[in-house]
PDB file of C-alpha atoms in Angstrom:
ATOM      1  CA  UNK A 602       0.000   0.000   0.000  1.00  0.00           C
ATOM      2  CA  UNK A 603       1.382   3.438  -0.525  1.00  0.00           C
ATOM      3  CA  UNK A 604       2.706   4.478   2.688  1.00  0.00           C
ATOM      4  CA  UNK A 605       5.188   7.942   2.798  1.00  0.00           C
ATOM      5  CA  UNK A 606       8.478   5.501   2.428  1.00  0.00           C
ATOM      6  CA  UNK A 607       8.945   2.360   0.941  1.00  0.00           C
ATOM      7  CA  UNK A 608      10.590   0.971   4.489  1.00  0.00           C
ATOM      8  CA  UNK A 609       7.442   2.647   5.991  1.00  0.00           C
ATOM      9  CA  UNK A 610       4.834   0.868   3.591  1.00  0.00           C
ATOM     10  CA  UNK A 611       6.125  -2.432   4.409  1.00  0.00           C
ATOM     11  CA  UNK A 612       6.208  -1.452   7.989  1.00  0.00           C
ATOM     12  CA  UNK A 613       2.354   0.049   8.374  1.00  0.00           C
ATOM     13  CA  UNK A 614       1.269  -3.224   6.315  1.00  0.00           C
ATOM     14  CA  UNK A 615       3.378  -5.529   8.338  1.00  0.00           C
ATOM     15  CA  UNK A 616       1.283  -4.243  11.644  1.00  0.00           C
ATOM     16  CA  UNK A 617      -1.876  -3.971   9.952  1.00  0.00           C
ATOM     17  CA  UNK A 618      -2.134  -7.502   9.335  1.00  0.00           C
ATOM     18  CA  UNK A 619      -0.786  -8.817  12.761  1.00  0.00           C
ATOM     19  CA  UNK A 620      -3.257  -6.120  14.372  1.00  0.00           C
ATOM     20  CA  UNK A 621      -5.762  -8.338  12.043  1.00  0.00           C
ATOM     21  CA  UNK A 622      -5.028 -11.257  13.704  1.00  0.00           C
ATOM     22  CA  UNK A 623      -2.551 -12.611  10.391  1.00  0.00           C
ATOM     23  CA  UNK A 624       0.408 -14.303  11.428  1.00  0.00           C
ATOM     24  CA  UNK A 625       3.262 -15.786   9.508  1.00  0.00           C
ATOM     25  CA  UNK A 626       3.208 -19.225   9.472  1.00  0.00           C
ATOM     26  CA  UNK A 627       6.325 -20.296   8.003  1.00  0.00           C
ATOM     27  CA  UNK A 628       9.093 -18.140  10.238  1.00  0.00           C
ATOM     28  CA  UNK A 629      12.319 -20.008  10.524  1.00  0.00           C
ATOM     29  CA  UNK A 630      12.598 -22.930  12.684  1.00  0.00           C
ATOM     30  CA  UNK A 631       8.777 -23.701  12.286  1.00  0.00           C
ATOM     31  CA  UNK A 632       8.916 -26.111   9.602  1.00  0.00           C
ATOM     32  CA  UNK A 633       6.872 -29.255  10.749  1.00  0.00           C
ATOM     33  CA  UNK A 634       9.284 -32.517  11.143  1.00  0.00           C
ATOM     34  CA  UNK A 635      11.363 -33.643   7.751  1.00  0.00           C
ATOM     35  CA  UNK A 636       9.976 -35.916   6.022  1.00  0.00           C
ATOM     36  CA  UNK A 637      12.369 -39.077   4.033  1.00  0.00           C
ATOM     37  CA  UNK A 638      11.802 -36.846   0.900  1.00  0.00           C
ATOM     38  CA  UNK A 639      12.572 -33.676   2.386  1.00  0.00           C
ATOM     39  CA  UNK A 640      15.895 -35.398   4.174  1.00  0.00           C
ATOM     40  CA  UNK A 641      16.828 -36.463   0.326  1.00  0.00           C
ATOM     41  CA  UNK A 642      16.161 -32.733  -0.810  1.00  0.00           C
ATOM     42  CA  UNK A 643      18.297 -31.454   1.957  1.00  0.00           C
ATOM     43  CA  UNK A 644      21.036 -33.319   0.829  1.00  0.00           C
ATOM     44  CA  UNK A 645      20.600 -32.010  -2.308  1.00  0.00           C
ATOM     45  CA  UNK A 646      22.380 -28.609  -4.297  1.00  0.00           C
ATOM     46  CA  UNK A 647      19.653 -25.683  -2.123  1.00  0.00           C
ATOM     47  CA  UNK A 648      18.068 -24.081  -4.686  1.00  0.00           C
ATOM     48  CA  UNK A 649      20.257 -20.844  -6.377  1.00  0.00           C
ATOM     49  CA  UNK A 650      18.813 -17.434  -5.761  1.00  0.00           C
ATOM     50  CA  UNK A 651      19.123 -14.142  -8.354  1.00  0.00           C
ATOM     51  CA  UNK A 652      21.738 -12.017  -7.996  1.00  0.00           C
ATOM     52  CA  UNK A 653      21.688  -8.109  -8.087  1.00  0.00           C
ATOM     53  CA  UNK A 654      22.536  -7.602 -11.451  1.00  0.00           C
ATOM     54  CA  UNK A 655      19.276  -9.700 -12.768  1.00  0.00           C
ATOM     55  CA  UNK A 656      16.894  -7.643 -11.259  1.00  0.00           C
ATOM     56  CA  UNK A 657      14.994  -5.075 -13.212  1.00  0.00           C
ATOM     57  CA  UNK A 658      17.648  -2.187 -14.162  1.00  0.00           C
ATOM     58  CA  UNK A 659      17.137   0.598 -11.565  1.00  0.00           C
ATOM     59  CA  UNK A 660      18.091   4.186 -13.657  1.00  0.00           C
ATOM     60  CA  UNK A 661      19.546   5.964 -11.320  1.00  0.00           C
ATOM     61  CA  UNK A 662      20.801   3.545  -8.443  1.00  0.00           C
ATOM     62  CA  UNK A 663      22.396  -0.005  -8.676  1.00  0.00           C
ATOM     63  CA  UNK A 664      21.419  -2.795  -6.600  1.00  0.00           C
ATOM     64  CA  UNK A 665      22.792  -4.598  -3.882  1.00  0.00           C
ATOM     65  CA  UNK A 666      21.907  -7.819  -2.694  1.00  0.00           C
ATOM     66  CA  UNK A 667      22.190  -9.116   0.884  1.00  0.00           C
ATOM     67  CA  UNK A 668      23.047 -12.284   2.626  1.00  0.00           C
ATOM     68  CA  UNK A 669      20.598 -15.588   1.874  1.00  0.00           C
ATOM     69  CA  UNK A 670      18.635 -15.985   5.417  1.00  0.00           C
ATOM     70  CA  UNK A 671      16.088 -18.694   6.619  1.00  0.00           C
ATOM     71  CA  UNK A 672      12.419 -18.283   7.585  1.00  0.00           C
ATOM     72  CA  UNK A 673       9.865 -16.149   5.013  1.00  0.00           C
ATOM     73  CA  UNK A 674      10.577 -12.930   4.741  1.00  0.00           C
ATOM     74  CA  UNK A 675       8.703 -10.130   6.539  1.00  0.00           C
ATOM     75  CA  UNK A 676       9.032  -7.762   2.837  1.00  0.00           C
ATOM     76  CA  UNK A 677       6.122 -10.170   1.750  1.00  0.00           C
ATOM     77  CA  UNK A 678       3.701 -10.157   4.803  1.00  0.00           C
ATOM     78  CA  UNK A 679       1.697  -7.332   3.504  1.00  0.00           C
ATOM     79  CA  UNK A 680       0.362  -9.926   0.952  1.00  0.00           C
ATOM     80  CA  UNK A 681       1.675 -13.584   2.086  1.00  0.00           C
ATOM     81  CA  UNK A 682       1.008 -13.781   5.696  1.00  0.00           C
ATOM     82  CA  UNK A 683      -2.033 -15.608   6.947  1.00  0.00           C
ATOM     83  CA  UNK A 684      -2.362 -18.956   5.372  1.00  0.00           C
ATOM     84  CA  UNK A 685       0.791 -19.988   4.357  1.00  0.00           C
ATOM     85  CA  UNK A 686       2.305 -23.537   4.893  1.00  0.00           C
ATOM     86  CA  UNK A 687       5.370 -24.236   7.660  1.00  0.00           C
ATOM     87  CA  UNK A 688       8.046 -25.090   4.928  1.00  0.00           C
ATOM     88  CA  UNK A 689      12.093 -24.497   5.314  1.00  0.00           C
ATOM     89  CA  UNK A 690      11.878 -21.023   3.363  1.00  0.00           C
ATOM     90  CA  UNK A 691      15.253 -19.323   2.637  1.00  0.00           C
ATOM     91  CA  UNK A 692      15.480 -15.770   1.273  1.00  0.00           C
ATOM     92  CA  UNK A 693      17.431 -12.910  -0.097  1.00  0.00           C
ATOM     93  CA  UNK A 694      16.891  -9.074   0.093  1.00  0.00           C
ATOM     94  CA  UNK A 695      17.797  -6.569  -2.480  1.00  0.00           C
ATOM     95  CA  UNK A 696      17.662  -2.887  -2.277  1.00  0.00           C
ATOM     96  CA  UNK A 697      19.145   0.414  -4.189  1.00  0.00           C
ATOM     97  CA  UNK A 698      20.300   3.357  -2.441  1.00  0.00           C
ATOM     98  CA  UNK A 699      17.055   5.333  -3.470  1.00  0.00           C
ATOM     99  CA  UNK A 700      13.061   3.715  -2.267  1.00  0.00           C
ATOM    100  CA  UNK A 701      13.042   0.350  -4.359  1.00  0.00           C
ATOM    101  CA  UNK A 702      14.075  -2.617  -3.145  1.00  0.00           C
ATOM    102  CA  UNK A 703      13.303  -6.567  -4.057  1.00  0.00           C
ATOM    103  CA  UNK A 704      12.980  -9.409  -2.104  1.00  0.00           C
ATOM    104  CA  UNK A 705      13.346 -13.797  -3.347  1.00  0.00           C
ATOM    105  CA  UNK A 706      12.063 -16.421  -1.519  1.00  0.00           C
ATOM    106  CA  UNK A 707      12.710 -20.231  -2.300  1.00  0.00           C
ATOM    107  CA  UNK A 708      10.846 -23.386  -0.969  1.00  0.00           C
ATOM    108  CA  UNK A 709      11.631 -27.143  -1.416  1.00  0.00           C
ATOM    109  CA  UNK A 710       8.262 -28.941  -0.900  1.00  0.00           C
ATOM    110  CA  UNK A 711       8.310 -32.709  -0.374  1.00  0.00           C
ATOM    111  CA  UNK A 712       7.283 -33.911  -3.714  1.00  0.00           C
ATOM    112  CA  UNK A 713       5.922 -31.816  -7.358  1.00  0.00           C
ATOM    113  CA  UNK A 714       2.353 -32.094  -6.471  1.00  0.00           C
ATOM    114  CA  UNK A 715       3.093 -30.257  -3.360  1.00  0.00           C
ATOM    115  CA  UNK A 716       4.960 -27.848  -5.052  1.00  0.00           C
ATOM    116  CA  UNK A 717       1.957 -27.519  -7.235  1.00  0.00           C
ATOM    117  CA  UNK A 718      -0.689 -27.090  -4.501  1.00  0.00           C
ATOM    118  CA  UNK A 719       1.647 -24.357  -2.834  1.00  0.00           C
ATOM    119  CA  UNK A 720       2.308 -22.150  -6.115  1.00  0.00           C
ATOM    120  CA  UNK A 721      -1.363 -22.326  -5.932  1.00  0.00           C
ATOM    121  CA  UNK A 722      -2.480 -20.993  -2.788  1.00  0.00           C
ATOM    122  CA  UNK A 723       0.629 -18.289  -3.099  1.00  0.00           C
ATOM    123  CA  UNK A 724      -1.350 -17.109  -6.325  1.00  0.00           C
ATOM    124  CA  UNK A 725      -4.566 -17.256  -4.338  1.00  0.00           C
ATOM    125  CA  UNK A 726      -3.210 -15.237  -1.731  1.00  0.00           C
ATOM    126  CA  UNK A 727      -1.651 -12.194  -4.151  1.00  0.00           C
ATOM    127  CA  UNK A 728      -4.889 -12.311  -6.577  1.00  0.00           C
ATOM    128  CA  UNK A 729      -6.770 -11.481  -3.291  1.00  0.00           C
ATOM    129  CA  UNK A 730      -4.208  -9.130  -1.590  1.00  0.00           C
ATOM    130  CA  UNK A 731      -5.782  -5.737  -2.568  1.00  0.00           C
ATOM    131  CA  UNK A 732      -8.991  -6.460  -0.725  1.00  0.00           C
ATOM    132  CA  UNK A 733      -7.231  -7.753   2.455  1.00  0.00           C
ATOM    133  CA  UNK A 734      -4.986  -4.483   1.994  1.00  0.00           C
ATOM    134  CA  UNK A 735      -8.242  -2.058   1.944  1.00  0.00           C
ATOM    135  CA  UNK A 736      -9.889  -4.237   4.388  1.00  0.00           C
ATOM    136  CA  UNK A 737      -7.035  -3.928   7.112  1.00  0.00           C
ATOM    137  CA  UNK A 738      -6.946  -0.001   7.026  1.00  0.00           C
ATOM    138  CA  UNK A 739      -9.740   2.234   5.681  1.00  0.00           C
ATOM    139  CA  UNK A 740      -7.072   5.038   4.752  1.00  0.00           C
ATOM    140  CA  UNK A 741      -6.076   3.092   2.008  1.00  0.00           C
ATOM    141  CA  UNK A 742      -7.397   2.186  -1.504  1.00  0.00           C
ATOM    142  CA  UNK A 743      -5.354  -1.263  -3.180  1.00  0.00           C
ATOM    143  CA  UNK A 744      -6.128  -2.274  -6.499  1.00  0.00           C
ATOM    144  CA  UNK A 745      -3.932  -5.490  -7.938  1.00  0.00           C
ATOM    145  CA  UNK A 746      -3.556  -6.702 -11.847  1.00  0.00           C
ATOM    146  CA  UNK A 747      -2.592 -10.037 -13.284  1.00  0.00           C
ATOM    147  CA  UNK A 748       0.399  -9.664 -15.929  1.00  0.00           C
ATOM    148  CA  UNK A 749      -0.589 -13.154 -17.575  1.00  0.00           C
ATOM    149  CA  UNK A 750       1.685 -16.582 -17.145  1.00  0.00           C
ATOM    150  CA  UNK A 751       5.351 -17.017 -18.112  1.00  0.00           C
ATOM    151  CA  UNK A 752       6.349 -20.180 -19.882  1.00  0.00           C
ATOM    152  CA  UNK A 753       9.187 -21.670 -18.090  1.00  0.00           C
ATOM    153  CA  UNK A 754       9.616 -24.637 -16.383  1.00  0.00           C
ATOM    154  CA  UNK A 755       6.734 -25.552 -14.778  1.00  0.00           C
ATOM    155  CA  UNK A 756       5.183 -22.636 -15.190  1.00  0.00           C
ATOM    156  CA  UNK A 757       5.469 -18.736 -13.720  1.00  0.00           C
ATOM    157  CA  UNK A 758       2.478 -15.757 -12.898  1.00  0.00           C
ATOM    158  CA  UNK A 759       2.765 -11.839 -12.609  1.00  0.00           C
ATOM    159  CA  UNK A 760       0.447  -9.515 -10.491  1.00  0.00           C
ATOM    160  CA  UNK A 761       0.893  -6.383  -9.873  1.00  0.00           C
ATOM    161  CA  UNK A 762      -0.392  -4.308  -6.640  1.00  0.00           C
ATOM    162  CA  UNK A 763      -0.833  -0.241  -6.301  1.00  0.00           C
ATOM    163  CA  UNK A 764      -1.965   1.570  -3.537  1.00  0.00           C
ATOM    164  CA  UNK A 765      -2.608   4.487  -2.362  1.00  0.00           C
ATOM    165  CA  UNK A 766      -3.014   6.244   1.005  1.00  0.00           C
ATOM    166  CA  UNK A 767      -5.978   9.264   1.949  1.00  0.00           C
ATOM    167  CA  UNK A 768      -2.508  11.465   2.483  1.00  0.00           C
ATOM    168  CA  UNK A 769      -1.544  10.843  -0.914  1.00  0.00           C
ATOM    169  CA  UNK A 770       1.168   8.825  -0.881  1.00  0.00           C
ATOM    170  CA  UNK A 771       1.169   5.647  -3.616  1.00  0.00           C
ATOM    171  CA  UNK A 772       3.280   2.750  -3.998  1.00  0.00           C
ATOM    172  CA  UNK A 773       3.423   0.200  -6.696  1.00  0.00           C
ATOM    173  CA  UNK A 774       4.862  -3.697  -6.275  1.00  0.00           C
ATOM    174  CA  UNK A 775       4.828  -6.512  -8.890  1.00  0.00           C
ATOM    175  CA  UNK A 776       4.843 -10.211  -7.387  1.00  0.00           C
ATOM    176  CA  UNK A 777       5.764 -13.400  -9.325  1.00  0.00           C
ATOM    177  CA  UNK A 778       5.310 -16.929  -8.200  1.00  0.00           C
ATOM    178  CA  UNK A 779       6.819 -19.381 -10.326  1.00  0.00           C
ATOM    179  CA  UNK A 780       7.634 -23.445  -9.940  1.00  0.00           C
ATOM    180  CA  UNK A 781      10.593 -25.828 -10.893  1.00  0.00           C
ATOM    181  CA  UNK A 782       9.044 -29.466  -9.891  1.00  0.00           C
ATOM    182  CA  UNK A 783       8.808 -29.163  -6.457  1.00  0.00           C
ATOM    183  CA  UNK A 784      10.609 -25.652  -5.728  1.00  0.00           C
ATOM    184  CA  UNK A 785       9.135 -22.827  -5.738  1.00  0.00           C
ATOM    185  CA  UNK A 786      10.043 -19.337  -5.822  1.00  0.00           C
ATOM    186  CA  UNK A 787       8.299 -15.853  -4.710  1.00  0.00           C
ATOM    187  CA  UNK A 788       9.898 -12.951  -6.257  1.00  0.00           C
ATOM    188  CA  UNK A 789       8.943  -9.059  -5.274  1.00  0.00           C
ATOM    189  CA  UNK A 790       9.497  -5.625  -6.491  1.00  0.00           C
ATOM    190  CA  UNK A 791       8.360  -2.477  -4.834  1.00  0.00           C
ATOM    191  CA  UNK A 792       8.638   1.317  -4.980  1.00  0.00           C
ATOM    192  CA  UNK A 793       6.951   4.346  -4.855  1.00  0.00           C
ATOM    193  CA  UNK A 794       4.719   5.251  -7.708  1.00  0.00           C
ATOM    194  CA  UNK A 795       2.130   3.827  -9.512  1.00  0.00           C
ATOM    195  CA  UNK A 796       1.261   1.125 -12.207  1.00  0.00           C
ATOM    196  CA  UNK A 797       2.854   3.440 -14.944  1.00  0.00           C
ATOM    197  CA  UNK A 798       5.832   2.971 -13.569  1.00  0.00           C
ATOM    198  CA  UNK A 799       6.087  -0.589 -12.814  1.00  0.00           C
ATOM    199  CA  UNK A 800       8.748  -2.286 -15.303  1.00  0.00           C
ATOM    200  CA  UNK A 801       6.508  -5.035 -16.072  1.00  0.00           C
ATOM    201  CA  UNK A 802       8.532  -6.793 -19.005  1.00  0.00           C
ATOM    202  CA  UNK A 803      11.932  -6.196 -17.173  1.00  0.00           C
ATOM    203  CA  UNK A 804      10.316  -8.076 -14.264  1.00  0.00           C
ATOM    204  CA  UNK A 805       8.803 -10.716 -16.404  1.00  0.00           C
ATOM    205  CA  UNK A 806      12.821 -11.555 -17.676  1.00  0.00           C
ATOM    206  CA  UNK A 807      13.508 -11.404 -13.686  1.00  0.00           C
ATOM    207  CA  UNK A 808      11.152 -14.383 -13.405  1.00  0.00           C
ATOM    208  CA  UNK A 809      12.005 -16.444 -15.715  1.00  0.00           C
ATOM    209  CA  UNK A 810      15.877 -16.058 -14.353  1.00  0.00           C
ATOM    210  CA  UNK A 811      14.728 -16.570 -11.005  1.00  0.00           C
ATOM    211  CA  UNK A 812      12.784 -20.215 -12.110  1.00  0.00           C
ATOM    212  CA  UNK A 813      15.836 -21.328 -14.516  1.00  0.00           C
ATOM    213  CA  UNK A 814      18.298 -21.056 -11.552  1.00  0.00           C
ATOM    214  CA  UNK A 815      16.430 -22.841  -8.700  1.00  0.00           C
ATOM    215  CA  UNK A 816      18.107 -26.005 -10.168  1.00  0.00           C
TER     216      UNK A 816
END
């Protein structure tokens, strides 16, 4: 939602939706008890995450990309918080030195129908982020867009999300889940502005980079 910076956006959302009751369910540590296919996908290569210089060109600022962490990230709890399945997530932050920044997360479910179902409810859960976003603070309108499917691997989808605050203030973030068997990837943009200046097609190359490296 457009909040008056982007670290405050994610902030105000953040504490909207635990005032709301929404919790992550997937922080790290709080993955239910490995299962004989999970123990086999540990010992496998972890899936590879993007680095800066594929994200979407900034034009004024370059990116730089921090440290891989466990748990699921708090950048995405404004949209993927309530709902979403205990799994070992790992993920890595990305920011510029002006008000955009990026986030990854990766997951290695237990088999490719999981990975399936979970790509699922992740698109679930963005599709209907703009009403939960309006719904969790009156002050501010949401209003998201699907950007169509991307044909790699097993598949990839686009959304896009702007909002905009009664003060004025607007921010715009574009999501992607996308799905290598049974690893899936979350991939987020954000800044201020609105849907007009969203680098849709720069983001779709983004996803397709992000899927084609998880293994």
């Amino acid at each position: 939602m457009p909040i008056r910076t982007r670290a405050a956006a994610l902030a105000a959302l953040t504490v909207a939706a635990l005032a709301a009751g929404t919790v992550l369910t997937a922080p790290a540590g709080a993955a239910p008890k490995a299962t004989a296919a999970k123990a086999t996908a540990a010992k496998a290569a972890p899936p590879r995450f993007l680095a800066a210089s594929e994200l979407p060109p900034h034009p004024s600022s370059a990116w730089t990309a921090g440290p891989v962490g466990d748990g699921f990230p708090v950048e995405l709890a404004y949209c993927l918080g309530e709902g979403v399945p205990a799994y070992d997530y790992r993920h890595r932050v990305f920011h510029t030195d002006l008000d955009t920044s990026a986030v990854q997360v990766t997951v290695v479910t237990g088999s490719a129908a999981k990975g399936k179902a979970l790509a699922a409810l992740l698109n679930k859960e963005i599709r209907s982020c703009a009403d939960r976003v309006e719904a969790s603070d009156p002050e501010v309108e949401a209003e998201g867009r699907f950007y169509g499917t991307l044909p790699v691997e097993e598949g990839a989808t686009v959304h896009g999300l702007h909002t905009e605050a009664s003060w004025g203030a607007t921010d715009i973030h574009l999501l992607s889940v996308g799905r290598d068997g049974r690893t899936v990837t979350v991939v987020g943009w954000g800044q201020m502005g609105d849907f007009d200046d969203a680098p849709v097609a720069a983001f779709k190359k983004t996803t397709k980079k992000a899927v084609n490296k998880l293994h």
